[in-house]
Short mmCIF file of C-alpha atoms in Angstrom, two decimals:
data_model
loop_
_atom_site.label_atom_id
_atom_site.label_comp_id
_atom_site.label_asym_id
_atom_site.label_seq_id
_atom_site.Cartn_x
_atom_site.Cartn_y
_atom_site.Cartn_z
CA UNK A 26 0.00 0.00 0.00
CA UNK A 27 1.49 3.32 -1.12
CA UNK A 28 0.71 5.65 1.79
CA UNK A 29 2.46 8.58 0.10
CA UNK A 30 0.20 8.18 -2.97
CA UNK A 31 -2.92 8.21 -0.80
CA UNK A 32 -1.79 11.35 1.02
CA UNK A 33 -0.93 13.12 -2.23
CA UNK A 34 -4.39 12.40 -3.69
CA UNK A 35 -6.35 13.45 -0.59
CA UNK A 36 -6.47 17.25 -1.23
CA UNK A 37 -7.59 16.85 -4.84
CA UNK A 38 -10.34 14.37 -3.95
CA UNK A 39 -11.49 16.58 -1.09
CA UNK A 40 -11.58 19.58 -3.42
CA UNK A 41 -13.73 17.73 -5.96
CA UNK A 42 -16.31 16.83 -3.30
CA UNK A 43 -16.43 20.41 -1.98
CA UNK A 44 -16.92 21.80 -5.50
CA UNK A 45 -19.76 19.34 -6.07
CA UNK A 46 -21.70 20.72 -3.11
CA UNK A 47 -20.51 18.77 -0.10
CA UNK A 48 -19.89 20.85 3.02
CA UNK A 49 -16.31 20.56 4.18
CA UNK A 50 -16.82 18.50 7.34
CA UNK A 51 -18.95 15.87 5.56
CA UNK A 52 -16.56 15.77 2.61
CA UNK A 53 -13.57 15.27 4.89
CA UNK A 54 -15.31 12.38 6.66
CA UNK A 55 -16.21 10.79 3.32
CA UNK A 56 -12.63 11.05 2.03
CA UNK A 57 -11.28 9.51 5.24
CA UNK A 58 -13.74 6.60 4.80
CA UNK A 59 -12.54 6.18 1.20
CA UNK A 60 -8.91 6.09 2.34
CA UNK A 61 -9.72 3.38 4.88
CA UNK A 62 -11.46 1.39 2.15
CA UNK A 63 -8.44 1.85 -0.15
CA UNK A 64 -6.11 0.47 2.52
CA UNK A 65 -8.39 -2.59 2.76
CA UNK A 66 -8.99 -3.20 -0.96
CA UNK A 67 -6.01 -1.96 -2.95
CA UNK A 68 -3.35 -4.49 -1.85
CA UNK A 69 -5.37 -7.30 -3.43
CA UNK A 70 -7.05 -5.33 -6.21
CA UNK A 71 -5.21 -2.08 -7.10
CA UNK A 72 -7.26 0.27 -9.29
CA UNK A 73 -6.03 1.47 -12.69
CA UNK A 74 -7.10 5.03 -11.79
CA UNK A 75 -6.48 5.55 -8.04
CA UNK A 76 -7.78 9.13 -7.99
CA UNK A 77 -10.98 8.27 -9.87
CA UNK A 78 -11.53 5.32 -7.54
CA UNK A 79 -11.18 7.53 -4.46
CA UNK A 80 -13.50 10.20 -5.89
CA UNK A 81 -16.19 7.63 -6.67
CA UNK A 82 -15.98 5.87 -3.30
CA UNK A 83 -15.79 9.13 -1.33
CA UNK A 84 -18.78 10.58 -3.19
CA UNK A 85 -20.82 7.45 -2.53
CA UNK A 86 -19.89 7.57 1.16
CA UNK A 87 -20.95 11.22 1.21
CA UNK A 88 -24.27 10.33 -0.40
CA UNK A 89 -24.81 7.53 2.10
CA UNK A 90 -24.34 10.00 4.94
CA UNK A 91 -26.47 12.63 3.25
CA UNK A 92 -29.38 10.24 2.77
CA UNK A 93 -29.65 9.89 6.52
CA UNK A 94 -30.64 13.52 7.14
CA UNK A 95 -31.65 15.25 3.90
CA UNK A 96 -34.79 15.37 1.80
CA UNK A 97 -35.37 12.99 -1.10
CA UNK A 98 -35.30 15.75 -3.73
CA UNK A 99 -31.90 16.98 -2.57
CA UNK A 100 -30.61 13.40 -2.70
CA UNK A 101 -31.78 13.00 -6.28
CA UNK A 102 -30.07 16.25 -7.32
CA UNK A 103 -26.78 15.06 -5.86
CA UNK A 104 -27.05 11.65 -7.50
CA UNK A 105 -27.38 13.32 -10.90
CA UNK A 106 -24.01 15.00 -10.29
CA UNK A 107 -22.16 11.76 -9.51
CA UNK A 108 -18.78 11.73 -11.29
CA UNK A 109 -18.70 9.78 -14.51
CA UNK A 110 -16.39 6.75 -14.73
CA UNK A 111 -12.88 7.39 -16.03
CA UNK A 112 -9.92 9.53 -15.05
CA UNK A 113 -10.70 12.51 -12.81
CA UNK A 114 -9.65 15.97 -14.00
CA UNK A 115 -6.09 16.94 -13.08
CA UNK A 116 -6.82 19.94 -10.86
CA UNK A 117 -4.62 20.85 -7.90
CA UNK A 118 -6.92 22.18 -5.17
CA UNK A 119 -4.40 21.83 -2.35
CA UNK A 120 -3.47 25.46 -1.83
CA UNK A 121 -7.09 26.60 -2.17
CA UNK A 122 -8.09 24.10 0.52
CA UNK A 123 -5.39 25.45 2.84
CA UNK A 124 -6.88 28.92 2.55
CA UNK A 125 -10.44 27.65 2.90
CA UNK A 126 -9.58 25.76 6.08
CA UNK A 127 -8.22 29.03 7.51
CA UNK A 128 -11.84 30.28 7.56
CA UNK A 129 -12.60 33.51 9.48
CA UNK A 130 -15.09 31.62 11.64
CA UNK A 131 -12.25 29.59 13.16
CA UNK A 132 -9.55 30.66 15.57
CA UNK A 133 -6.04 30.42 14.06
CA UNK A 134 -5.13 27.41 16.23
CA UNK A 135 -8.33 25.56 15.24
CA UNK A 136 -7.80 26.40 11.57
CA UNK A 137 -4.27 25.02 11.70
CA UNK A 138 -5.37 21.82 13.44
CA UNK A 139 -8.25 21.24 10.99
CA UNK A 140 -6.01 21.77 7.95
CA UNK A 141 -3.27 19.50 9.22
CA UNK A 142 -5.85 16.75 9.82
CA UNK A 143 -8.05 17.19 6.73
CA UNK A 144 -5.62 18.34 4.05
CA UNK A 145 -2.19 17.51 5.41
CA UNK A 146 -3.26 14.00 6.38
CA UNK A 147 -1.52 14.10 9.77
CA UNK A 148 -2.85 12.08 12.68
CA UNK A 149 -4.36 13.71 15.73
CA UNK A 150 -1.35 12.50 17.75
CA UNK A 151 1.13 14.15 15.37
CA UNK A 152 -0.75 17.44 15.55
CA UNK A 153 -0.95 17.25 19.35
CA UNK A 154 2.82 16.75 19.55
CA UNK A 155 3.37 19.80 17.34
CA UNK A 156 1.18 21.89 19.64
CA UNK A 157 2.50 20.41 22.90
CA UNK A 158 -0.99 19.44 24.09
CA UNK A 159 -2.56 16.07 25.03
CA UNK A 160 -3.98 14.05 22.16
CA UNK A 161 -7.48 14.14 23.68
CA UNK A 162 -7.36 17.94 23.81
CA UNK A 163 -6.39 18.14 20.16
CA UNK A 164 -9.11 15.66 19.17
CA UNK A 165 -11.70 17.90 20.83
CA UNK A 166 -10.27 20.99 19.10
CA UNK A 167 -10.50 19.34 15.68
CA UNK A 168 -14.05 18.12 16.35
CA UNK A 169 -15.13 21.62 17.38
CA UNK A 170 -13.54 23.07 14.23
CA UNK A 171 -15.44 20.57 12.06
CA UNK A 172 -18.71 21.46 13.77
CA UNK A 173 -18.00 25.18 13.32
CA UNK A 174 -17.46 24.95 9.58
CA UNK A 175 -20.17 22.35 8.94
CA UNK A 176 -22.55 23.93 6.46
CA UNK A 177 -20.54 27.16 6.23
CA UNK A 178 -20.06 28.62 2.76
CA UNK A 179 -16.36 28.76 1.95
CA UNK A 180 -16.43 32.11 0.18
CA UNK A 181 -14.19 33.89 2.73
CA UNK A 182 -10.72 32.38 2.67
CA UNK A 183 -8.52 32.82 5.72
CA UNK A 184 -5.46 35.00 6.13
CA UNK A 185 -1.95 34.32 4.92
CA UNK A 186 -0.43 34.09 8.41
CA UNK A 187 -2.59 31.10 9.36
CA UNK A 188 -1.85 29.30 6.10
CA UNK A 189 1.89 29.86 6.58
CA UNK A 190 1.68 28.41 10.09
CA UNK A 191 0.01 25.30 8.70
CA UNK A 192 2.57 24.91 5.93
CA UNK A 193 5.43 25.23 8.43
CA UNK A 194 3.98 22.51 10.66
CA UNK A 195 3.38 20.26 7.65
CA UNK A 196 6.98 20.84 6.56
CA UNK A 197 8.31 20.04 10.03
CA UNK A 198 6.35 16.78 10.12
CA UNK A 199 7.72 15.84 6.72
CA UNK A 200 11.21 16.96 7.71
CA UNK A 201 11.10 14.61 10.71
CA UNK A 202 10.90 11.68 8.30
CA UNK A 203 7.67 10.34 9.80
CA UNK A 204 5.58 11.47 6.83
CA UNK A 205 7.09 12.64 3.53
CA UNK A 206 5.39 16.02 3.24
CA UNK A 207 8.34 18.44 3.26
CA UNK A 208 8.67 18.76 -0.51
CA UNK A 209 4.91 19.32 -0.85
CA UNK A 210 5.03 22.12 1.73
CA UNK A 211 7.86 23.78 -0.21
CA UNK A 212 5.89 23.50 -3.45
CA UNK A 213 2.84 25.17 -1.95
CA UNK A 214 4.91 27.91 -0.30
CA UNK A 215 6.50 28.64 -3.68
CA UNK A 216 3.01 29.06 -5.13
CA UNK A 217 2.10 31.62 -2.48
CA UNK A 218 5.42 33.45 -2.91
CA UNK A 219 4.81 33.67 -6.66
CA UNK A 220 1.30 35.05 -6.12
CA UNK A 221 1.91 37.68 -3.44
CA UNK A 222 4.79 39.91 -2.36
CA UNK A 223 4.94 39.17 1.36
CA UNK A 224 8.17 39.21 3.44
CA UNK A 225 7.01 36.44 5.80
CA UNK A 226 6.12 34.17 2.87
CA UNK A 227 9.61 34.72 1.47
CA UNK A 228 11.18 34.08 4.87
CA UNK A 229 9.27 30.80 5.29
CA UNK A 230 10.36 29.65 1.83
CA UNK A 231 13.97 30.49 2.69
CA UNK A 232 13.71 28.60 5.98
CA UNK A 233 12.28 25.51 4.29
CA UNK A 234 14.95 25.52 1.56
CA UNK A 235 17.79 25.87 4.07
CA UNK A 236 16.51 23.01 6.21
CA UNK A 237 15.62 20.80 3.25
CA UNK A 238 19.11 21.29 1.79
CA UNK A 239 20.50 19.12 4.61
CA UNK A 240 17.97 16.32 4.25
CA UNK A 241 20.18 13.85 2.35
CA UNK A 242 22.82 14.03 5.09
CA UNK A 243 20.45 13.65 8.01
CA UNK A 244 20.26 9.85 7.89
CA UNK A 245 22.85 7.09 7.47
CA UNK A 246 22.39 4.26 4.92
CA UNK A 247 20.81 2.13 7.67
CA UNK A 248 18.22 4.84 8.35
CA UNK A 249 19.72 6.05 11.63
CA UNK A 250 19.82 9.76 12.42
CA UNK A 251 23.04 11.71 11.88
CA UNK A 252 23.39 14.75 14.19
CA UNK A 253 24.11 18.09 12.53
CA UNK A 254 27.69 18.21 13.81
CA UNK A 255 28.44 14.81 12.25
CA UNK A 256 26.76 15.31 8.88
CA UNK A 257 28.73 15.11 5.63
CA UNK A 258 28.38 18.70 4.46
CA UNK A 259 29.42 17.66 0.98
CA UNK A 260 25.97 16.05 0.70
CA UNK A 261 24.15 19.29 1.43
CA UNK A 262 22.28 20.78 -1.52
CA UNK A 263 24.28 23.93 -2.27
CA UNK A 264 21.76 25.19 -4.85
CA UNK A 265 18.97 25.17 -2.27
CA UNK A 266 21.24 26.87 0.27
CA UNK A 267 22.18 29.58 -2.23
CA UNK A 268 18.55 30.15 -3.15
CA UNK A 269 17.46 30.19 0.48
CA UNK A 270 20.13 32.70 1.51
CA UNK A 271 19.29 34.99 -1.40
CA UNK A 272 15.57 34.95 -0.58
CA UNK A 273 16.34 35.58 3.11
CA UNK A 274 18.60 38.54 2.37
CA UNK A 275 15.84 40.16 0.31
CA UNK A 276 13.32 39.63 3.12
CA UNK A 277 15.66 40.97 5.82
CA UNK A 278 16.38 44.07 3.73
CA UNK A 279 12.80 45.22 4.36
CA UNK A 280 13.71 45.76 8.02
CA UNK A 281 10.53 44.09 9.30
CA UNK A 282 11.93 41.30 11.45
CA UNK A 283 9.58 38.35 11.93
CA UNK A 284 9.62 34.85 13.37
CA UNK A 285 10.36 33.02 10.13
CA UNK A 286 13.10 35.51 9.23
CA UNK A 287 14.86 34.90 12.56
CA UNK A 288 14.58 31.13 12.16
CA UNK A 289 15.87 31.32 8.60
CA UNK A 290 18.82 33.43 9.75
CA UNK A 291 19.77 30.70 12.25
CA UNK A 292 19.48 28.04 9.54
CA UNK A 293 21.61 30.17 7.21
CA UNK A 294 24.38 30.45 9.81
CA UNK A 295 24.46 26.65 10.13
CA UNK A 296 24.49 26.26 6.34
CA UNK A 297 27.27 28.85 5.96
CA UNK A 298 29.72 27.06 8.29
CA UNK A 299 32.24 24.92 6.35
CA UNK A 300 32.59 22.67 9.42
CA UNK A 301 30.68 22.21 12.66
CA UNK A 302 33.62 23.72 14.58
CA UNK A 303 33.40 26.92 12.51
CA UNK A 304 29.73 27.56 13.31
CA UNK A 305 29.15 31.10 14.55
CA UNK A 306 27.36 30.13 17.76
CA UNK A 307 27.62 33.60 19.27
CA UNK A 308 25.58 35.07 16.42
CA UNK A 309 23.16 32.13 16.59
CA UNK A 310 22.52 32.90 20.28
CA UNK A 311 21.79 36.51 19.31
CA UNK A 312 19.24 35.37 16.74
CA UNK A 313 17.65 33.03 19.31
CA UNK A 314 17.34 36.04 21.63
CA UNK A 315 15.44 37.86 18.88
CA UNK A 316 13.30 34.81 18.21
CA UNK A 317 12.47 34.40 21.90
CA UNK A 318 11.46 38.06 22.04
CA UNK A 319 9.15 37.58 19.04
CA UNK A 320 7.54 34.30 20.10
CA UNK A 321 8.13 33.71 23.83
CA UNK A 322 8.18 30.02 22.88
CA UNK A 323 9.56 27.46 25.37
CA UNK A 324 10.87 25.39 22.44
CA UNK A 325 12.83 28.40 21.19
CA UNK A 326 14.34 28.81 24.66
CA UNK A 327 15.20 25.11 24.73
CA UNK A 328 17.05 25.41 21.43
CA UNK A 329 18.70 28.58 22.70
CA UNK A 330 20.11 26.63 25.65
CA UNK A 331 21.91 24.35 23.19
CA UNK A 332 23.35 27.36 21.36
CA UNK A 333 24.45 28.94 24.66
CA UNK A 334 26.13 25.66 25.58
CA UNK A 335 28.10 25.77 22.34
CA UNK A 336 28.96 29.47 22.56
CA UNK A 337 29.75 29.79 26.28
CA UNK A 338 30.29 26.24 27.45
CA UNK A 339 28.04 23.40 28.66
CA UNK A 340 27.55 24.78 32.16
CA UNK A 341 26.18 28.02 30.73
CA UNK A 342 23.82 25.92 28.62
CA UNK A 343 22.68 23.94 31.65
CA UNK A 344 22.10 27.19 33.54
CA UNK A 345 19.86 28.38 30.71
CA UNK A 346 18.00 25.06 30.90
CA UNK A 347 17.14 25.43 34.60
CA UNK A 348 14.39 27.96 33.94
CA UNK A 349 12.56 25.63 31.52
CA UNK A 350 9.92 23.00 32.28
CA UNK A 351 11.56 19.56 32.13
CA UNK A 352 8.37 18.11 30.60
CA UNK A 353 9.08 19.93 27.32
CA UNK A 354 9.62 17.62 24.33
CA UNK A 355 13.35 16.88 23.90
CA UNK A 356 14.25 18.61 27.18
CA UNK A 357 15.87 15.41 28.46
CA UNK A 358 17.83 14.99 25.20
CA UNK A 359 19.21 18.54 25.42
CA UNK A 360 20.11 18.07 29.09
CA UNK A 361 21.82 14.77 28.26
CA UNK A 362 23.93 16.39 25.53
CA UNK A 363 25.01 19.27 27.77
CA UNK A 364 25.83 16.96 30.69
CA UNK A 365 27.92 14.78 28.36
CA UNK A 366 29.86 17.81 27.15
CA UNK A 367 30.38 18.77 30.79
CA UNK A 368 31.87 15.32 31.53
CA UNK A 369 29.01 13.92 33.65
CA UNK A 370 28.59 10.72 31.66
CA UNK A 371 26.41 8.87 34.20
CA UNK A 372 23.80 11.63 34.28
CA UNK A 373 23.99 12.00 30.51
CA UNK A 374 23.41 8.27 29.95
CA UNK A 375 20.39 8.30 32.27
CA UNK A 376 18.92 11.32 30.52
CA UNK A 377 19.52 9.86 27.05
CA UNK A 378 17.58 6.75 28.10
CA UNK A 379 14.77 8.92 29.48
CA UNK A 380 14.69 10.95 26.26
CA UNK A 381 14.51 7.75 24.21
CA UNK A 382 11.39 6.66 26.07
CA UNK A 383 9.73 10.00 25.24
CA UNK A 384 10.92 10.22 21.61
CA UNK A 385 8.17 11.09 19.09
CA UNK A 386 9.37 8.72 16.37
CA UNK A 387 11.31 5.49 15.95
CA UNK A 388 14.43 6.99 14.33
CA UNK A 389 14.91 9.48 17.16
CA UNK A 390 14.26 6.82 19.79
CA UNK A 391 16.88 4.52 18.26
CA UNK A 392 19.41 7.35 18.08
CA UNK A 393 18.94 8.31 21.73
CA UNK A 394 19.05 4.67 22.84
CA UNK A 395 22.40 4.26 21.07
CA UNK A 396 23.70 7.40 22.76
CA UNK A 397 22.77 6.00 26.18
CA UNK A 398 24.34 2.63 25.36
CA UNK A 399 27.52 4.33 24.14
CA UNK A 400 27.97 6.24 27.40
CA UNK A 401 27.07 3.24 29.54
CA UNK A 402 29.71 1.20 27.70
CA UNK A 403 32.30 3.91 28.36
CA UNK A 404 31.39 3.92 32.05
CA UNK A 405 32.01 0.18 32.30
CA UNK A 406 35.57 0.43 31.06
#
């Protein structure tokens, strides 16, 4: 079963149902039902036209649901519009759906959650991890968003800022390797950048390109994670780095500093260093200070502690870590790294093992487990 294919077809199928008169919430439920049916049927009987198959099944599921609570005349009108057999039209509705999900009737956080679930194809657990909230809380937020937009006319698309936030979270999920969505997020951000002259759109595109340029070096042939300091920089995509830096410089020249610009500046400093030892950590700390001022994000302050540890020594990094909640994702991993650099291998090994138990994906868990085993082996010598 090609999960990537199913995810790539979801926005287009959803768009077709919405254009044919289905309200968004009902259409999203019907598409999800069709995806479940595809997972069940396709391995034994793959369709010649996957998109057409999904459209047909999703539309029938929508009709089945509609028949339960609509009048007979309305049902007959919808049946007349059922898609004809054969290939579905090649229309990319993805970006339009992103803007429609950012509907003015929703709060920005609800719009982001709904889009990640309905269009991005992420699970409720993945979205909850991105927002640092319990999965049950996120499930309720998504359900409320669906109820809010149920029956609403999508003639008032949402604002650019909300769409950018969604695209960034989709990119980060793809960048983690759990779901391959990073390239799709870049493609959609390029579309927005080509349509409007907006410094934050440009900054987000630069940030994505600079991070994506390192993707080939982030994993070893066996699939294990390779930390930034150990990556083969000869495998970095220099064309993407050059493009990203150029776009960032243009955005910064407008003198309207924003969150994505600060993040892209940090990524550019990493990309500009010929070796890990030549990284300008002092300037990176300064950019993290700006980013913390703009966002007041605990994750930003966690990353800043790492940069402080590199610029001023591990004890300075650990001091910066003291003020942060130790329940933050990856807090234990950062503490383990700083303790190891400070020479406290026993504490570092314990924290690496703790971080492995809390890791959000298998690759990260395996990496942290190996780090703990490495230090434990050194302690036994």
